[in-house]
Coordinates of C-alpha atoms in Angstrom, one line a residue:
Chain A
M1 CA -187.2 -69.2 200.8
S2 CA -185.7 -65.9 202.0
E3 CA -182.5 -64.4 202.4
Y4 CA -180.0 -64.9 199.7
L5 CA -182.7 -65.7 196.9
S6 CA -184.8 -62.7 198.0
I7 CA -181.6 -60.4 197.6
L8 CA -181.1 -61.6 194.3
K9 CA -184.3 -59.6 193.0
Y10 CA -181.7 -56.4 193.3
Y11 CA -179.5 -58.1 190.8
R12 CA -182.4 -57.6 188.2
D13 CA -183.6 -54.0 189.2
P14 CA -184.6 -51.9 186.2
N15 CA -183.8 -48.7 187.8
L16 CA -180.0 -49.8 188.4
A17 CA -180.1 -51.0 185.1
K18 CA -181.2 -47.7 183.5
A19 CA -178.7 -45.9 185.7
L20 CA -175.7 -48.1 184.6
R21 CA -176.9 -47.8 181.1
F22 CA -176.3 -44.1 181.4
K23 CA -172.9 -44.6 182.9
I24 CA -171.9 -46.9 180.1
A25 CA -172.9 -44.5 177.5
E26 CA -171.2 -41.8 179.2
L27 CA -167.9 -43.7 179.5
A28 CA -168.2 -45.2 175.9
K29 CA -168.7 -41.7 174.6
K30 CA -165.7 -40.3 176.4
I31 CA -163.5 -43.4 175.2
E32 CA -164.6 -43.1 171.5
E33 CA -162.8 -46.0 170.2
N34 CA -164.8 -49.2 169.4
I35 CA -164.4 -51.7 172.3
M36 CA -165.0 -55.5 171.6
I37 CA -165.6 -57.6 174.8
M38 CA -165.7 -61.3 174.7
H39 CA -167.3 -63.5 177.3
V40 CA -166.6 -67.2 177.5
C41 CA -169.6 -68.7 179.1
G42 CA -173.0 -70.2 177.6
S43 CA -174.9 -68.7 180.6
H44 CA -173.6 -65.4 180.1
E45 CA -174.7 -65.4 176.5
W46 CA -178.1 -66.5 177.9
T47 CA -178.4 -63.6 180.2
I48 CA -177.1 -61.1 177.5
T49 CA -179.7 -62.6 175.0
H50 CA -182.6 -63.1 177.4
Y51 CA -182.4 -59.5 179.0
G52 CA -181.7 -57.9 175.6
I53 CA -178.4 -56.4 177.0
R54 CA -176.9 -55.9 173.5
S55 CA -179.6 -53.4 172.8
L56 CA -178.7 -51.3 175.7
L57 CA -175.0 -50.8 174.8
P58 CA -173.7 -47.8 173.1
E59 CA -172.7 -48.0 169.3
N60 CA -169.1 -48.5 169.8
V61 CA -169.3 -51.2 172.5
E62 CA -170.0 -54.7 171.3
V63 CA -170.0 -58.0 173.3
R64 CA -169.3 -61.5 171.6
A65 CA -169.8 -65.1 172.8
G66 CA -166.4 -66.8 172.9
P67 CA -165.7 -70.6 173.5
G68 CA -167.7 -71.4 176.6
C69 CA -170.2 -74.2 175.8
P70 CA -168.9 -77.8 177.1
V71 CA -171.2 -79.4 174.3
C72 CA -169.9 -77.3 171.4
I73 CA -166.2 -78.1 172.2
T74 CA -166.2 -81.5 172.8
P75 CA -164.5 -83.3 169.9
A76 CA -166.6 -85.2 167.5
T77 CA -164.2 -88.3 167.8
D78 CA -164.9 -88.5 171.4
I79 CA -168.4 -88.6 170.8
D80 CA -167.9 -91.2 168.1
D81 CA -166.0 -93.3 170.5
A82 CA -168.6 -93.0 173.1
A83 CA -171.4 -94.1 170.8
K84 CA -169.3 -96.9 169.5
L85 CA -168.9 -98.3 173.1
A86 CA -172.7 -97.9 173.4
L87 CA -173.4 -99.9 170.5
D88 CA -170.8 -102.4 171.6
G89 CA -172.8 -103.2 174.9
V90 CA -171.3 -100.7 177.4
V91 CA -173.6 -98.6 179.1
V92 CA -172.8 -95.0 178.5
A93 CA -173.8 -92.5 181.2
T94 CA -173.5 -88.7 180.5
Y95 CA -175.3 -85.4 180.9
G96 CA -178.5 -84.7 178.9
D97 CA -177.4 -82.2 176.4
M98 CA -174.4 -84.4 175.6
T99 CA -176.6 -87.1 174.1
R100 CA -177.8 -85.2 171.4
A101 CA -174.6 -83.6 169.9
R102 CA -173.5 -85.4 166.8
G103 CA -170.0 -86.8 166.1
T104 CA -168.8 -87.7 162.9
R105 CA -171.3 -90.4 162.5
M106 CA -174.2 -90.2 164.9
S107 CA -175.2 -88.8 168.4
L108 CA -175.4 -91.1 171.5
E109 CA -179.4 -90.5 171.2
E110 CA -179.1 -92.1 167.7
A111 CA -177.0 -94.8 169.2
R112 CA -179.7 -95.7 171.9
A113 CA -182.3 -95.9 169.0
L114 CA -180.2 -98.5 167.4
G115 CA -180.0 -100.5 170.7
G116 CA -177.2 -99.0 172.8
D117 CA -177.7 -98.3 176.6
V118 CA -177.3 -94.6 177.0
R119 CA -178.4 -93.0 180.2
V120 CA -178.8 -89.4 181.2
I121 CA -177.4 -88.5 184.8
Y122 CA -177.2 -85.3 186.7
G123 CA -173.8 -85.9 188.3
V124 CA -171.0 -88.5 188.4
Q125 CA -172.4 -90.0 191.7
D126 CA -175.3 -91.2 189.5
A127 CA -173.0 -93.2 187.3
V128 CA -171.2 -94.6 190.5
R129 CA -174.4 -95.8 191.9
M130 CA -175.7 -97.3 188.7
A131 CA -172.6 -99.3 188.3
R132 CA -172.8 -100.6 191.9
R133 CA -176.4 -101.7 191.4
E134 CA -175.8 -103.6 188.0
P135 CA -172.1 -105.0 188.7
N136 CA -172.7 -107.6 185.6
K137 CA -172.8 -104.6 183.1
D138 CA -169.8 -102.6 182.0
F139 CA -170.2 -98.8 182.5
L140 CA -168.8 -95.8 180.9
F141 CA -168.7 -92.2 182.2
F142 CA -168.6 -89.8 179.2
A143 CA -166.9 -86.9 181.4
V144 CA -167.3 -83.8 179.4
G145 CA -167.2 -80.3 180.8
M146 CA -165.0 -77.6 182.1
D147 CA -162.6 -77.3 185.2
T148 CA -166.2 -76.5 186.9
T149 CA -167.2 -80.1 186.3
A150 CA -164.0 -82.1 186.7
P151 CA -163.5 -81.8 190.6
A152 CA -166.6 -84.2 191.3
T153 CA -165.2 -86.7 189.1
A154 CA -162.1 -86.3 190.7
F155 CA -163.5 -86.6 194.2
E156 CA -165.3 -89.9 193.3
M157 CA -162.1 -91.5 192.0
I158 CA -160.1 -90.8 194.9
K159 CA -162.9 -92.2 197.0
G160 CA -162.8 -95.4 194.8
V161 CA -165.2 -96.3 192.0
P162 CA -166.5 -99.8 191.2
E163 CA -164.6 -102.0 188.9
N164 CA -167.1 -101.9 186.0
L165 CA -166.8 -98.1 185.7
S166 CA -164.4 -96.5 183.4
F167 CA -164.2 -92.9 182.3
L168 CA -163.8 -91.2 178.9
V169 CA -162.4 -88.0 179.9
S170 CA -163.0 -84.9 177.6
Y171 CA -162.6 -82.1 180.1
R172 CA -161.3 -78.8 179.2
Y173 CA -159.4 -76.0 181.2
T174 CA -161.1 -72.6 180.8
P175 CA -158.2 -70.5 182.1
A176 CA -155.9 -72.0 179.1
I177 CA -158.5 -71.5 176.5
Q178 CA -159.3 -68.0 177.4
G179 CA -155.5 -67.4 178.0
S180 CA -154.9 -68.4 174.4
V181 CA -157.5 -66.1 173.1
M182 CA -156.3 -63.2 175.4
E183 CA -152.6 -63.7 173.9
S184 CA -153.6 -63.7 170.2
N185 CA -154.6 -60.6 168.7
V186 CA -156.4 -62.4 165.5
L187 CA -159.7 -61.8 166.9
G188 CA -159.1 -58.2 167.8
I189 CA -160.7 -58.7 171.4
D190 CA -160.1 -55.7 173.7
A191 CA -161.4 -57.0 176.8
F192 CA -162.9 -60.3 178.5
I193 CA -165.6 -61.1 181.0
S194 CA -164.7 -64.4 182.5
A195 CA -167.2 -67.3 183.3
G196 CA -168.2 -66.8 186.7
H197 CA -168.5 -70.4 187.9
S198 CA -165.4 -71.6 186.2
V199 CA -163.3 -68.9 188.1
T200 CA -165.2 -69.9 191.4
V201 CA -163.3 -73.0 191.2
T202 CA -160.1 -72.1 189.6
G203 CA -159.9 -68.6 191.1
L204 CA -158.5 -65.6 189.3
K205 CA -155.1 -66.8 190.0
P206 CA -154.5 -69.0 186.7
Y207 CA -155.3 -66.1 184.6
Y208 CA -152.5 -63.9 185.8
E209 CA -149.8 -65.3 183.8
Y210 CA -151.7 -64.7 180.7
F211 CA -152.8 -61.2 181.8
L212 CA -149.3 -60.3 182.4
K213 CA -148.5 -61.2 178.7
S214 CA -151.6 -59.4 177.1
K215 CA -152.4 -56.8 179.5
K216 CA -156.2 -56.7 178.5
P217 CA -158.9 -56.2 181.0
M218 CA -160.7 -58.9 182.6
V219 CA -163.8 -59.1 184.9
A220 CA -165.1 -62.1 186.6
T221 CA -168.9 -61.7 186.5
G222 CA -172.1 -63.2 187.8
F223 CA -175.2 -64.3 185.9
E224 CA -177.8 -61.7 186.5
P225 CA -178.4 -59.0 184.2
I226 CA -176.8 -56.3 186.4
D227 CA -174.0 -58.3 186.9
V228 CA -173.2 -58.4 183.2
L229 CA -174.1 -54.5 182.7
M230 CA -171.7 -53.9 185.8
A231 CA -168.9 -55.7 184.4
I232 CA -169.2 -54.0 181.1
Y233 CA -169.0 -50.8 183.1
M234 CA -166.0 -51.9 184.8
I235 CA -164.2 -52.7 181.8
L236 CA -164.9 -49.3 180.0
K237 CA -163.8 -47.9 183.3
Q238 CA -160.3 -49.7 183.2
I239 CA -160.0 -48.8 179.4
D240 CA -160.7 -45.0 180.1
E241 CA -158.3 -45.0 182.7
G242 CA -155.7 -46.8 180.8
R243 CA -155.2 -49.2 183.5
P244 CA -155.8 -52.7 182.6
R245 CA -156.4 -55.2 185.5
I246 CA -158.2 -58.4 186.6
E247 CA -161.2 -57.5 188.5
N248 CA -164.1 -59.2 190.5
E249 CA -167.4 -58.3 190.0
Y250 CA -168.7 -61.7 191.2
T251 CA -167.5 -61.3 194.8
R252 CA -170.1 -63.4 196.3
S253 CA -168.6 -66.4 194.8
V254 CA -165.2 -65.7 193.0
T255 CA -161.8 -65.3 195.0
W256 CA -158.2 -65.3 193.8
E257 CA -157.5 -68.5 195.2
G258 CA -160.7 -70.0 194.1
N259 CA -162.1 -73.3 195.9
V260 CA -158.8 -74.7 196.8
K261 CA -160.3 -78.0 198.1
A262 CA -161.8 -78.7 194.5
Q263 CA -158.4 -77.9 193.1
E264 CA -156.6 -80.3 195.1
V265 CA -158.6 -83.1 194.1
M266 CA -158.3 -82.1 190.5
D267 CA -154.5 -82.0 190.8
R268 CA -154.3 -85.4 192.4
V269 CA -156.3 -87.0 189.4
F270 CA -155.6 -85.1 186.4
D271 CA -152.7 -83.8 184.4
L272 CA -153.1 -80.9 181.8
E273 CA -152.3 -81.8 178.4
D274 CA -153.0 -80.0 175.0
G275 CA -157.0 -80.1 174.2
Y276 CA -158.6 -79.9 171.1
V277 CA -161.6 -77.6 170.9
R278 CA -164.2 -78.8 168.3
G279 CA -164.0 -77.1 165.1
V280 CA -161.3 -74.6 166.4
A281 CA -158.0 -75.8 167.3
V282 CA -155.6 -77.5 169.8
F283 CA -155.2 -75.2 172.6
P284 CA -152.1 -75.7 174.9
R285 CA -152.7 -77.0 178.3
A286 CA -156.4 -77.0 177.8
G287 CA -157.2 -80.7 178.1
F288 CA -157.3 -83.1 181.2
R289 CA -155.5 -86.6 181.2
L290 CA -155.8 -88.9 184.1
K291 CA -152.8 -89.5 186.1
E292 CA -150.7 -92.7 185.9
E293 CA -152.1 -93.9 189.2
F294 CA -155.8 -93.8 187.8
R295 CA -155.0 -95.1 184.3
G296 CA -156.5 -98.3 185.0
K297 CA -159.9 -96.4 184.9
D298 CA -159.1 -94.9 181.6
A299 CA -161.7 -96.1 179.0
R300 CA -159.0 -94.9 176.3
A301 CA -156.5 -97.7 177.7
Q302 CA -159.4 -100.0 178.6
Y303 CA -161.0 -100.3 175.3
G304 CA -157.8 -99.4 173.0
I305 CA -159.1 -96.0 171.7
R306 CA -156.6 -94.4 169.7
D307 CA -155.9 -90.7 170.5
R308 CA -157.2 -89.0 167.6
T309 CA -157.8 -85.5 169.3
K310 CA -155.7 -83.7 166.4
T311 CA -157.7 -85.1 163.6
Q312 CA -159.7 -83.0 161.4
D313 CA -163.4 -82.4 162.4
E314 CA -166.4 -82.8 160.5
Y315 CA -169.8 -80.7 160.7
V316 CA -172.5 -81.2 158.5
A317 CA -171.7 -79.7 155.2
G318 CA -172.2 -76.0 155.1
A319 CA -172.5 -75.7 158.9
R320 CA -170.2 -72.9 160.5
C321 CA -170.4 -74.2 164.1
G322 CA -166.6 -73.3 164.6
E323 CA -166.7 -69.8 163.6
V324 CA -169.9 -69.4 165.9
V325 CA -167.9 -71.1 168.9
M326 CA -165.2 -68.3 168.5
G327 CA -167.5 -65.4 167.9
L328 CA -166.3 -64.9 164.5
I329 CA -170.0 -64.8 163.0
D330 CA -173.4 -64.7 164.6
P331 CA -175.5 -67.6 164.3
P332 CA -177.9 -65.9 161.3
E333 CA -174.8 -65.9 159.5
C334 CA -174.8 -69.5 159.0
P335 CA -176.7 -71.0 156.2
L336 CA -178.3 -73.8 158.4
Y337 CA -179.5 -71.6 161.1
R338 CA -183.3 -72.0 161.9
K339 CA -183.7 -73.6 158.4
T340 CA -182.3 -77.1 158.6
C341 CA -180.6 -76.8 161.8
K342 CA -183.2 -76.1 164.8
P343 CA -183.4 -76.5 168.6
E344 CA -185.9 -79.5 167.9
D345 CA -183.8 -81.1 165.4
P346 CA -180.2 -79.8 165.6
K347 CA -177.4 -80.5 163.0
G348 CA -174.5 -78.7 165.1
A349 CA -173.3 -78.6 168.7
P350 CA -174.1 -75.2 169.2
M351 CA -177.9 -75.7 168.6
V352 CA -177.8 -78.6 170.9
S353 CA -176.8 -77.5 174.1
Q354 CA -178.8 -74.9 176.3
E355 CA -175.4 -73.2 176.4
G356 CA -174.8 -73.1 172.9
T357 CA -175.2 -69.6 171.0
C358 CA -177.2 -70.9 168.3
W359 CA -179.9 -72.7 170.7
I360 CA -179.8 -69.5 172.8
W361 CA -180.5 -67.2 169.8
A362 CA -182.8 -69.6 168.0
T363 CA -184.9 -70.2 171.3
H364 CA -185.2 -66.3 171.6
R365 CA -186.2 -66.1 167.7
I366 CA -183.3 -63.9 166.9
V367 CA -183.0 -63.6 162.9
N368 CA -181.0 -60.5 162.5
V369 CA -177.2 -60.4 163.0
S370 CA -176.2 -58.0 166.0
P371 CA -174.8 -54.7 165.0
R372 CA -171.0 -54.9 165.0
C373 CA -168.3 -52.1 165.5
R374 CA -165.9 -53.9 163.4
R375 CA -166.7 -55.9 160.6
Chain B
M1 CA -170.4 -75.8 181.6
C2 CA -171.2 -72.9 184.0
V3 CA -174.7 -73.5 185.0
A4 CA -174.9 -73.5 188.6
F5 CA -177.9 -72.9 190.9
P6 CA -178.1 -71.2 194.3
G7 CA -179.9 -73.4 197.0
K8 CA -180.0 -73.9 200.6
V9 CA -178.5 -76.6 202.4
V10 CA -181.2 -78.3 204.5
E11 CA -179.6 -81.9 205.5
I12 CA -176.0 -83.2 205.5
T13 CA -175.2 -86.9 205.6
G14 CA -171.5 -87.9 205.2
D15 CA -170.2 -86.4 201.9
F16 CA -173.6 -85.8 200.5
G17 CA -176.5 -83.7 201.3
K18 CA -180.1 -82.4 200.6
V19 CA -180.4 -78.9 198.9
D20 CA -183.6 -76.7 198.4
F21 CA -183.7 -74.7 195.4
G22 CA -186.8 -72.8 196.3
N23 CA -190.2 -73.0 194.5
G24 CA -190.6 -76.6 196.0
T25 CA -187.3 -78.0 194.0
V26 CA -185.5 -80.1 196.6
R27 CA -182.6 -82.3 195.7
D28 CA -181.1 -85.1 197.5
N29 CA -177.7 -86.5 196.8
I30 CA -175.6 -83.5 196.4
L31 CA -171.8 -83.7 196.8
L32 CA -171.0 -81.2 199.6
S33 CA -167.4 -82.4 200.4
L34 CA -165.7 -80.0 198.4
V35 CA -166.7 -76.9 200.2
N36 CA -167.2 -76.1 204.0
A37 CA -170.9 -75.9 204.1
K38 CA -173.2 -76.2 207.1
V39 CA -176.9 -76.6 207.3
G40 CA -178.7 -73.3 206.3
D41 CA -175.7 -72.1 204.1
Y42 CA -176.6 -71.3 200.5
V43 CA -174.3 -73.0 198.0
L44 CA -174.0 -73.1 194.2
V45 CA -174.8 -76.4 193.1
H46 CA -173.2 -77.6 189.5
A47 CA -173.6 -81.1 187.9
G48 CA -174.7 -82.6 191.3
Y49 CA -171.9 -81.0 193.5
A50 CA -171.5 -77.7 195.4
I51 CA -168.8 -75.6 194.0
Q52 CA -169.1 -73.0 196.5
V53 CA -170.7 -71.2 199.7
V54 CA -172.4 -68.3 198.5
D55 CA -171.1 -65.1 200.7
E56 CA -174.4 -63.6 201.6
E57 CA -173.0 -60.5 203.1
E58 CA -170.8 -59.9 200.3
A59 CA -173.8 -60.0 198.2
V60 CA -175.7 -57.5 200.2
R61 CA -172.5 -55.4 200.1
T62 CA -172.4 -55.2 196.3
V63 CA -176.1 -54.1 196.1
E64 CA -175.1 -51.5 198.6
I65 CA -172.3 -50.4 196.6
W66 CA -174.2 -50.2 193.4
N67 CA -177.1 -48.0 194.9
E68 CA -174.2 -46.1 196.3
M69 CA -172.5 -45.3 192.9
T70 CA -175.7 -44.6 191.2
K71 CA -177.5 -42.5 193.9
D72 CA -176.4 -39.2 192.2
L73 CA -178.4 -40.1 189.3
P74 CA -182.3 -39.1 190.3
Q75 CA -184.8 -40.6 187.8
E76 CA -185.5 -37.4 186.0
K77 CA -182.0 -36.3 185.4
K78 CA -181.2 -39.8 184.2
R79 CA -183.7 -39.7 181.5
Q80 CA -182.9 -36.4 180.5
D81 CA -179.0 -36.9 180.5
F82 CA -179.4 -40.0 178.8
N83 CA -181.3 -38.6 175.8
E84 CA -178.5 -36.0 175.5
I85 CA -176.0 -38.6 175.3
V86 CA -177.4 -41.4 173.5
G87 CA -179.8 -39.6 171.5
G88 CA -183.5 -40.8 171.0
G89 CA -186.0 -42.0 173.1
E90 CA -185.7 -44.0 176.4

């Protein structure tokens, strides 16, 4: 392989990292105040933890993980519904991580152990293919993820899916989630690193309305270590200049308009409605609902599933998953972390997914909380 | 769910295509219709579909800009000033 993949090695260049660390330290010293930055993507958390970026930052700059792991934010009730259908004889197809997250009663993996037919797939097209190949069975695609994932499902629906395949839609809209956090001052976040691949699809445009209200710096960023350091530098520069704006560091992928084709198919199939983020809150306009035209494919209508998105969520007793998801605490502050809740035997959703903060911290053997400038 | 990997399009058949992720990993059946990809382009693949064609020129330009903005910091000076600013060992 050549070209692009060989260019990527510069995005991990240690000399560049040293130079940027210097520039960040310089700016942070000038600003003096404490700066709290939140990112909203599990992959960013992985880069930050794996490359030890927190240890490179000055004392008054802190990066926190926000709600950006799809498995963590999928409501327990949706997992319960999928598990129940699996036990009732419907073939449930979903992504690998999702089968291990527990609802209020069981995970899909446990449903399979009890005799349910649960299949792990890579993309929605695998579910379509399976349903075509086995027309005598009923299939359910458990559609979890963010706006990054939704367009592929929308595309298949427009193209036409087999009669025996229905969809349990649990997608969440990242701009609405990040936007709500931007507008709220409860968490005291000063600036945001936006999820690079979600912004690739939605574009920076939907963030504008939230930016106008909050006037907080925001940078769309890639997933290599220099990308993240660069974003932190750009944020500090904005704060130093006293001129907050929406900036794009991930120019090789992100544009203002985004992937218009993907947005069009999404708009044709889905409407936005209030969406519940597990263990946290209902966010306005953060959930996806199938449009009237495609309601026949909606598993909630087909199997008579009551809409319970606003019900209370149940975690294992003592677990503090919701607080981890919102970046209020670090995983080691949860009493179950690396004790009863481990990557090989997860109790809470953030320990299941490779994008969950707990999974990332635990697999990197982190036992101490990170230094916090504001506690 | 932002995990997406860059890979090179090696074959296109209708809506779908074959993508080479390097190190011998080639995946068939990747949905390419939501981007304007040609054979030879690098695409970012997420959950079985391409979300974007990578702008290679832009990727090179980014590195050039980074080198430009850090070139006034020679290694030695970098280390010395750094110790002054952050204190402690590098």
